[in-house]
Short mmCIF file of C-alpha atoms and ligand atoms in Angstrom, two decimals:
data_model
loop_
_atom_site.label_atom_id
_atom_site.label_comp_id
_atom_site.label_asym_id
_atom_site.label_seq_id
_atom_site.Cartn_x
_atom_site.Cartn_y
_atom_site.Cartn_z
CA MET B 143 -38.32 55.65 -16.10
CA ALA B 144 -35.76 57.76 -18.48
CA ALA B 145 -32.18 58.44 -17.96
CA PRO B 146 -31.36 61.84 -15.71
CA ALA B 147 -31.28 64.93 -17.90
CA PRO B 148 -27.85 67.16 -17.27
CA THR B 149 -29.88 70.16 -16.23
CA PHE B 150 -33.25 71.16 -14.64
CA SER B 151 -35.88 71.59 -17.74
CA LEU B 152 -37.43 74.83 -17.63
CA LEU B 153 -40.82 72.89 -16.72
CA THR B 154 -38.98 71.66 -14.15
CA ARG B 155 -37.91 75.04 -12.68
CA VAL B 156 -41.13 76.68 -13.39
CA LEU B 157 -42.90 74.09 -11.14
CA HIS B 158 -40.60 74.18 -8.57
CA TRP B 159 -40.64 78.36 -8.11
CA LEU B 160 -44.35 78.43 -8.94
CA MET B 161 -45.19 75.53 -6.25
CA ALA B 162 -42.39 77.12 -3.67
CA ALA B 163 -44.31 80.55 -3.94
CA GLY B 164 -47.82 78.94 -3.52
CA ILE B 165 -47.22 76.78 -0.96
CA LEU B 166 -45.61 79.68 1.06
CA GLY B 167 -48.70 81.85 0.26
CA THR B 168 -50.89 79.30 0.80
CA PHE B 169 -49.60 78.51 4.31
CA ALA B 170 -49.68 82.38 5.03
CA LEU B 171 -53.39 82.54 4.07
CA GLY B 172 -54.01 79.30 6.05
CA ALA B 173 -52.40 80.74 9.17
CA TYR B 174 -54.33 83.95 8.73
CA VAL B 175 -57.63 82.77 7.84
CA ALA B 176 -57.55 80.13 10.97
CA ARG B 177 -57.39 83.14 13.34
CA MET B 178 -60.60 84.59 11.76
CA GLU B 179 -64.31 84.24 12.84
CA VAL B 180 -66.15 82.96 9.67
CA GLY B 181 -68.41 85.37 8.06
CA LEU B 182 -70.08 86.20 4.98
CA SER B 183 -67.59 88.84 4.24
CA ASN B 184 -64.49 86.60 4.87
CA LEU B 185 -65.94 83.35 3.29
CA TRP B 186 -63.81 84.11 0.24
CA LEU B 187 -60.71 83.58 1.43
CA PHE B 188 -61.28 80.47 2.94
CA GLY B 189 -62.30 79.46 -0.46
CA LEU B 190 -59.44 81.15 -2.15
CA HIS B 191 -57.35 79.09 0.45
CA LYS B 192 -58.93 75.61 -0.68
CA THR B 193 -58.62 76.61 -4.27
CA ILE B 194 -54.93 77.35 -4.37
CA GLY B 195 -54.29 74.14 -1.94
CA ILE B 196 -56.27 71.94 -4.49
CA SER B 197 -54.22 73.47 -7.32
CA LEU B 198 -51.46 72.75 -5.65
CA LEU B 199 -52.04 69.16 -5.11
CA ALA B 200 -52.49 68.97 -9.01
CA LEU B 201 -49.52 70.76 -9.67
CA ALA B 202 -47.78 68.14 -7.22
CA MET B 203 -49.18 65.27 -9.50
CA ILE B 204 -48.09 66.98 -12.79
CA ARG B 205 -44.50 67.18 -10.90
CA LEU B 206 -44.42 63.79 -10.13
CA LEU B 207 -45.18 62.32 -13.54
CA TRP B 208 -42.89 64.78 -15.25
CA HIS B 209 -40.01 63.72 -12.90
CA ARG B 210 -41.01 59.99 -14.23
CA LEU B 211 -40.64 61.03 -17.81
CA ARG B 212 -37.27 63.40 -17.20
CA PRO B 213 -35.89 62.88 -14.06
CA PRO B 214 -33.73 65.53 -12.80
CA PRO B 215 -29.82 65.68 -12.52
CA GLY B 216 -28.50 63.92 -9.42
CA PRO B 217 -26.82 66.75 -7.19
CA LEU B 218 -23.57 68.41 -7.52
CA PRO B 219 -20.99 66.72 -5.56
CA GLY B 220 -19.12 68.62 -2.89
CA PRO B 221 -20.43 68.63 0.61
CA PRO B 222 -19.94 65.68 2.86
CA GLU B 223 -22.08 62.48 2.39
CA TRP B 224 -23.98 63.30 5.49
CA GLN B 225 -25.20 66.48 4.01
CA MET B 226 -26.00 64.88 0.80
CA ALA B 227 -28.23 62.18 2.65
CA LEU B 228 -30.00 64.59 4.53
CA ALA B 229 -30.70 66.67 1.28
CA ARG B 230 -31.83 63.68 -0.36
CA LEU B 231 -34.32 62.72 2.62
CA THR B 232 -35.55 66.31 2.72
CA HIS B 233 -36.46 66.15 -0.96
CA LYS B 234 -38.42 63.16 -0.69
CA ALA B 235 -40.34 64.28 2.54
CA LEU B 236 -41.07 67.48 1.06
CA TYR B 237 -42.38 65.73 -2.14
CA LEU B 238 -44.77 63.34 0.40
CA LEU B 239 -45.89 66.81 2.16
CA MET B 240 -46.66 68.32 -1.15
CA PHE B 241 -49.26 65.64 -1.05
CA ALA B 242 -50.39 64.88 2.39
CA VAL B 243 -51.05 68.76 3.37
CA PRO B 244 -53.40 69.55 0.61
CA LEU B 245 -55.12 65.66 1.31
CA SER B 246 -55.51 66.37 5.16
CA GLY B 247 -56.72 70.14 4.28
CA TRP B 248 -59.58 68.52 1.92
CA ALA B 249 -60.00 65.66 4.44
CA TYR B 250 -60.67 68.43 7.31
CA ALA B 251 -62.84 70.47 5.03
CA SER B 252 -65.01 67.46 4.24
CA ALA B 253 -65.37 66.45 8.05
CA THR B 254 -66.86 69.90 8.77
CA GLY B 255 -69.94 69.08 6.72
CA LEU B 256 -69.68 71.84 4.77
CA ASP B 257 -69.24 71.78 0.69
CA VAL B 258 -65.85 71.67 -0.17
CA LEU B 259 -66.03 74.63 -2.65
CA ILE B 260 -63.16 75.71 -5.35
CA PHE B 261 -63.00 78.21 -7.98
CA ASN B 262 -66.34 79.26 -6.50
CA ARG B 263 -67.95 76.55 -8.68
CA PHE B 264 -66.93 72.96 -8.08
CA VAL B 265 -67.88 70.93 -5.23
CA LEU B 266 -65.30 68.34 -4.33
CA PRO B 267 -66.40 65.04 -2.88
CA PRO B 268 -66.03 64.17 0.90
CA ILE B 269 -63.12 62.17 1.71
CA ALA B 270 -63.61 62.05 5.67
CA PRO B 271 -66.53 61.20 7.58
CA VAL B 272 -68.59 63.98 9.07
CA SER B 273 -68.25 64.17 12.70
CA GLU B 274 -66.75 66.45 15.48
CA LEU B 275 -64.15 63.88 16.50
CA TRP B 276 -62.71 63.89 13.04
CA GLU B 277 -62.96 67.42 12.56
CA ALA B 278 -60.81 68.01 15.64
CA ARG B 279 -58.42 65.27 14.62
CA LEU B 280 -58.02 66.17 11.25
CA LEU B 281 -57.50 69.94 11.72
CA LEU B 282 -54.66 68.68 14.10
CA LEU B 283 -53.32 66.61 11.13
CA HIS B 284 -53.41 69.58 8.93
CA ARG B 285 -51.77 71.94 11.22
CA THR B 286 -49.18 69.50 12.12
CA LEU B 287 -48.35 68.31 8.52
CA THR B 288 -48.41 72.23 7.31
CA TRP B 289 -45.70 73.18 10.67
CA THR B 290 -43.39 70.07 9.34
CA LEU B 291 -43.71 71.19 5.93
CA LEU B 292 -42.52 74.93 6.86
CA ALA B 293 -39.62 73.16 9.31
CA LEU B 294 -38.35 71.16 6.27
CA VAL B 295 -38.67 74.03 3.79
CA ALA B 296 -36.27 76.18 6.12
CA LEU B 297 -34.16 73.30 6.24
CA HIS B 298 -34.16 73.14 2.58
CA VAL B 299 -33.52 76.96 2.08
CA ALA B 300 -30.53 76.94 4.45
CA GLY B 301 -28.95 74.56 2.23
CA ALA B 302 -29.79 75.95 -0.75
CA LEU B 303 -28.55 79.27 0.70
CA LYS B 304 -25.31 77.75 1.64
CA ARG B 305 -24.61 76.28 -1.41
CA GLY B 306 -25.60 79.25 -3.31
CA LEU B 307 -23.77 82.14 -1.68
CA ILE B 308 -21.16 80.18 0.65
CA SER B 309 -19.92 77.13 -1.75
CA ARG B 310 -21.18 79.07 -4.83
CA ASP B 311 -20.80 75.74 -6.40
CA GLY B 312 -23.95 76.47 -9.05
CA THR B 313 -26.44 74.45 -7.13
CA LEU B 314 -28.86 77.57 -6.60
CA ALA B 315 -27.86 78.97 -10.35
CA ARG B 316 -28.93 75.81 -12.08
CA MET B 317 -32.50 75.90 -10.41
CA ILE B 318 -32.92 79.44 -11.62
CA ARG B 319 -31.09 79.53 -15.01
CA GLY B 320 -30.90 75.98 -15.84
C1 LIG G 535 -50.01 73.26 0.19
C2 LIG G 535 -51.39 73.51 0.60
C3 LIG G 535 -52.01 73.96 1.91
C4 LIG G 535 -51.25 74.53 3.01
C5 LIG G 535 -49.48 74.93 2.43
C6 LIG G 535 -52.13 74.97 3.96
C7 LIG G 535 -51.99 75.77 5.12
C8 LIG G 535 -52.76 75.79 6.25
C9 LIG G 535 -52.31 76.26 7.54
C10 LIG G 535 -50.84 76.71 7.84
C11 LIG G 535 -53.52 76.58 8.23
C12 LIG G 535 -53.63 77.23 9.57
C13 LIG G 535 -53.62 75.99 10.51
C14 LIG G 535 -53.80 76.36 12.19
O1 LIG G 535 -54.83 76.74 12.43
O2 LIG G 535 -52.28 77.05 12.40
C15 LIG G 535 -54.68 75.86 7.29
C16 LIG G 535 -55.91 75.82 7.98
C17 LIG G 535 -57.07 75.45 6.77
N1 LIG G 535 -57.07 74.70 5.68
FE1 LIG G 535 -55.09 74.30 4.64
N2 LIG G 535 -53.28 74.35 3.54
C18 LIG G 535 -53.06 73.89 2.40
C19 LIG G 535 -54.13 73.13 1.44
C20 LIG G 535 -55.35 73.38 1.96
C21 LIG G 535 -56.79 72.29 1.00
C22 LIG G 535 -56.66 72.12 -0.39
C23 LIG G 535 -57.73 72.62 1.89
C24 LIG G 535 -59.10 72.47 1.32
C25 LIG G 535 -59.96 71.77 0.52
C26 LIG G 535 -57.44 73.49 2.99
C27 LIG G 535 -58.40 73.42 4.19
C28 LIG G 535 -57.86 74.30 5.21
C29 LIG G 535 -59.03 74.66 6.12
C30 LIG G 535 -60.67 74.30 6.01
C31 LIG G 535 -58.30 75.15 7.22
C32 LIG G 535 -58.98 75.94 8.66
C33 LIG G 535 -59.36 77.49 8.76
C34 LIG G 535 -60.38 77.36 9.83
O3 LIG G 535 -59.47 77.49 10.78
O4 LIG G 535 -61.64 77.48 9.79
N3 LIG G 535 -56.11 73.60 3.27
N4 LIG G 535 -54.26 75.45 5.99
C1 LIG G 536 -42.23 75.54 -0.49
C2 LIG G 536 -40.95 75.52 -1.11
C3 LIG G 536 -40.17 74.54 -1.54
C4 LIG G 536 -40.08 73.24 -2.17
C5 LIG G 536 -41.35 72.40 -1.76
C6 LIG G 536 -38.98 72.74 -2.65
C7 LIG G 536 -38.85 71.73 -3.59
C8 LIG G 536 -37.70 71.27 -3.82
C9 LIG G 536 -37.46 69.65 -4.27
C10 LIG G 536 -38.35 68.86 -4.12
C11 LIG G 536 -36.29 69.79 -4.92
C12 LIG G 536 -35.68 68.55 -5.66
C13 LIG G 536 -35.66 68.85 -7.10
C14 LIG G 536 -37.16 68.67 -7.83
O1 LIG G 536 -37.84 67.90 -7.27
O2 LIG G 536 -37.76 69.70 -7.99
C15 LIG G 536 -35.66 70.99 -4.93
C16 LIG G 536 -34.62 71.37 -5.66
C17 LIG G 536 -33.91 72.78 -5.35
N1 LIG G 536 -34.39 73.81 -4.34
FE1 LIG G 536 -36.51 73.74 -3.57
N2 LIG G 536 -37.76 73.99 -2.73
C18 LIG G 536 -38.78 74.79 -2.17
C19 LIG G 536 -38.10 76.28 -2.09
C20 LIG G 536 -36.79 76.46 -2.41
C21 LIG G 536 -36.23 77.86 -2.43
C22 LIG G 536 -37.34 78.80 -1.46
C23 LIG G 536 -34.76 77.82 -2.69
C24 LIG G 536 -33.81 79.01 -3.02
C25 LIG G 536 -33.66 79.53 -1.77
C26 LIG G 536 -35.08 76.59 -3.30
C27 LIG G 536 -33.68 75.80 -4.02
C28 LIG G 536 -33.61 74.77 -4.35
C29 LIG G 536 -32.77 74.37 -5.23
C30 LIG G 536 -31.19 75.07 -5.47
C31 LIG G 536 -32.84 72.94 -5.93
C32 LIG G 536 -31.69 72.15 -6.63
C33 LIG G 536 -31.01 71.20 -5.72
C34 LIG G 536 -30.00 70.72 -6.70
O3 LIG G 536 -29.27 71.08 -7.55
O4 LIG G 536 -29.65 69.15 -6.25
N3 LIG G 536 -35.79 75.87 -3.07
N4 LIG G 536 -36.89 71.95 -4.53
#
């Protein structure tokens, strides 16, 4: 792996904000469609959720690869060690969930037995057995993981805002301006 760069590169920042907006939007859309009766008129919303969700999985792979090529800078010093450790742990968990959430959605959609159609054109191969038991288990998994992701994002945003608005130590600014 290369040595850490002194600043967040443009690609790192674009990926960070694009994925943040994408994940929060997909979360809201998922929670919205989950309350609807599936019908011909709203089927496209389910397709949109899957399409954006799978695109986010692809972006997560690009992000991880890019970080291997160009590791981001270490955290700016200042907060007590336990807060630094919590931030590191949260970043790792966020990475894990950037993969686990869309994969669990794909697995759940496979277990329903319906084609997992994305971009209105491509059918993804199934990655879970088709059965009511798997369908119920995987929906629960997808739900649990998405809510865990949301809770961690809330913690992450609280930390970022504390450093950006209260400590004003440049942490938020360098993720925005580099
Ligand atoms: C970052 C990506 C994703 C996020 C944040 C996300 C979020 C969510 C949320 C919050 C729900 C509602 C859960 C509930 O019932 O409370 C949901 C449902 C669902 N998601 Fe995802 N999801 C993502 C990716 C995917 C992917 C990639 C697929 C499939 C290829 C998928 C398929 C589904 C399906 C089929 C439902 C259930 C809708 C229904 O009730 O019929 N999701 N998702
Ligand atoms: C779904 C939403 C989000 C996810 C998954 C996420 C994920 C991450 C991850 C993994 C990092 C570590 C650097 C990297 O690998 O790119 C990071 C850094 C950062 N994030 Fe987020 N983020 C999200 C939303 C936000 C929001 C809304 C804010 C601002 C309010 C924010 C502020 C920051 C800042 C300031 C850093 C740099 C921390 C440092 O300098 O060490 N993030 N984010």
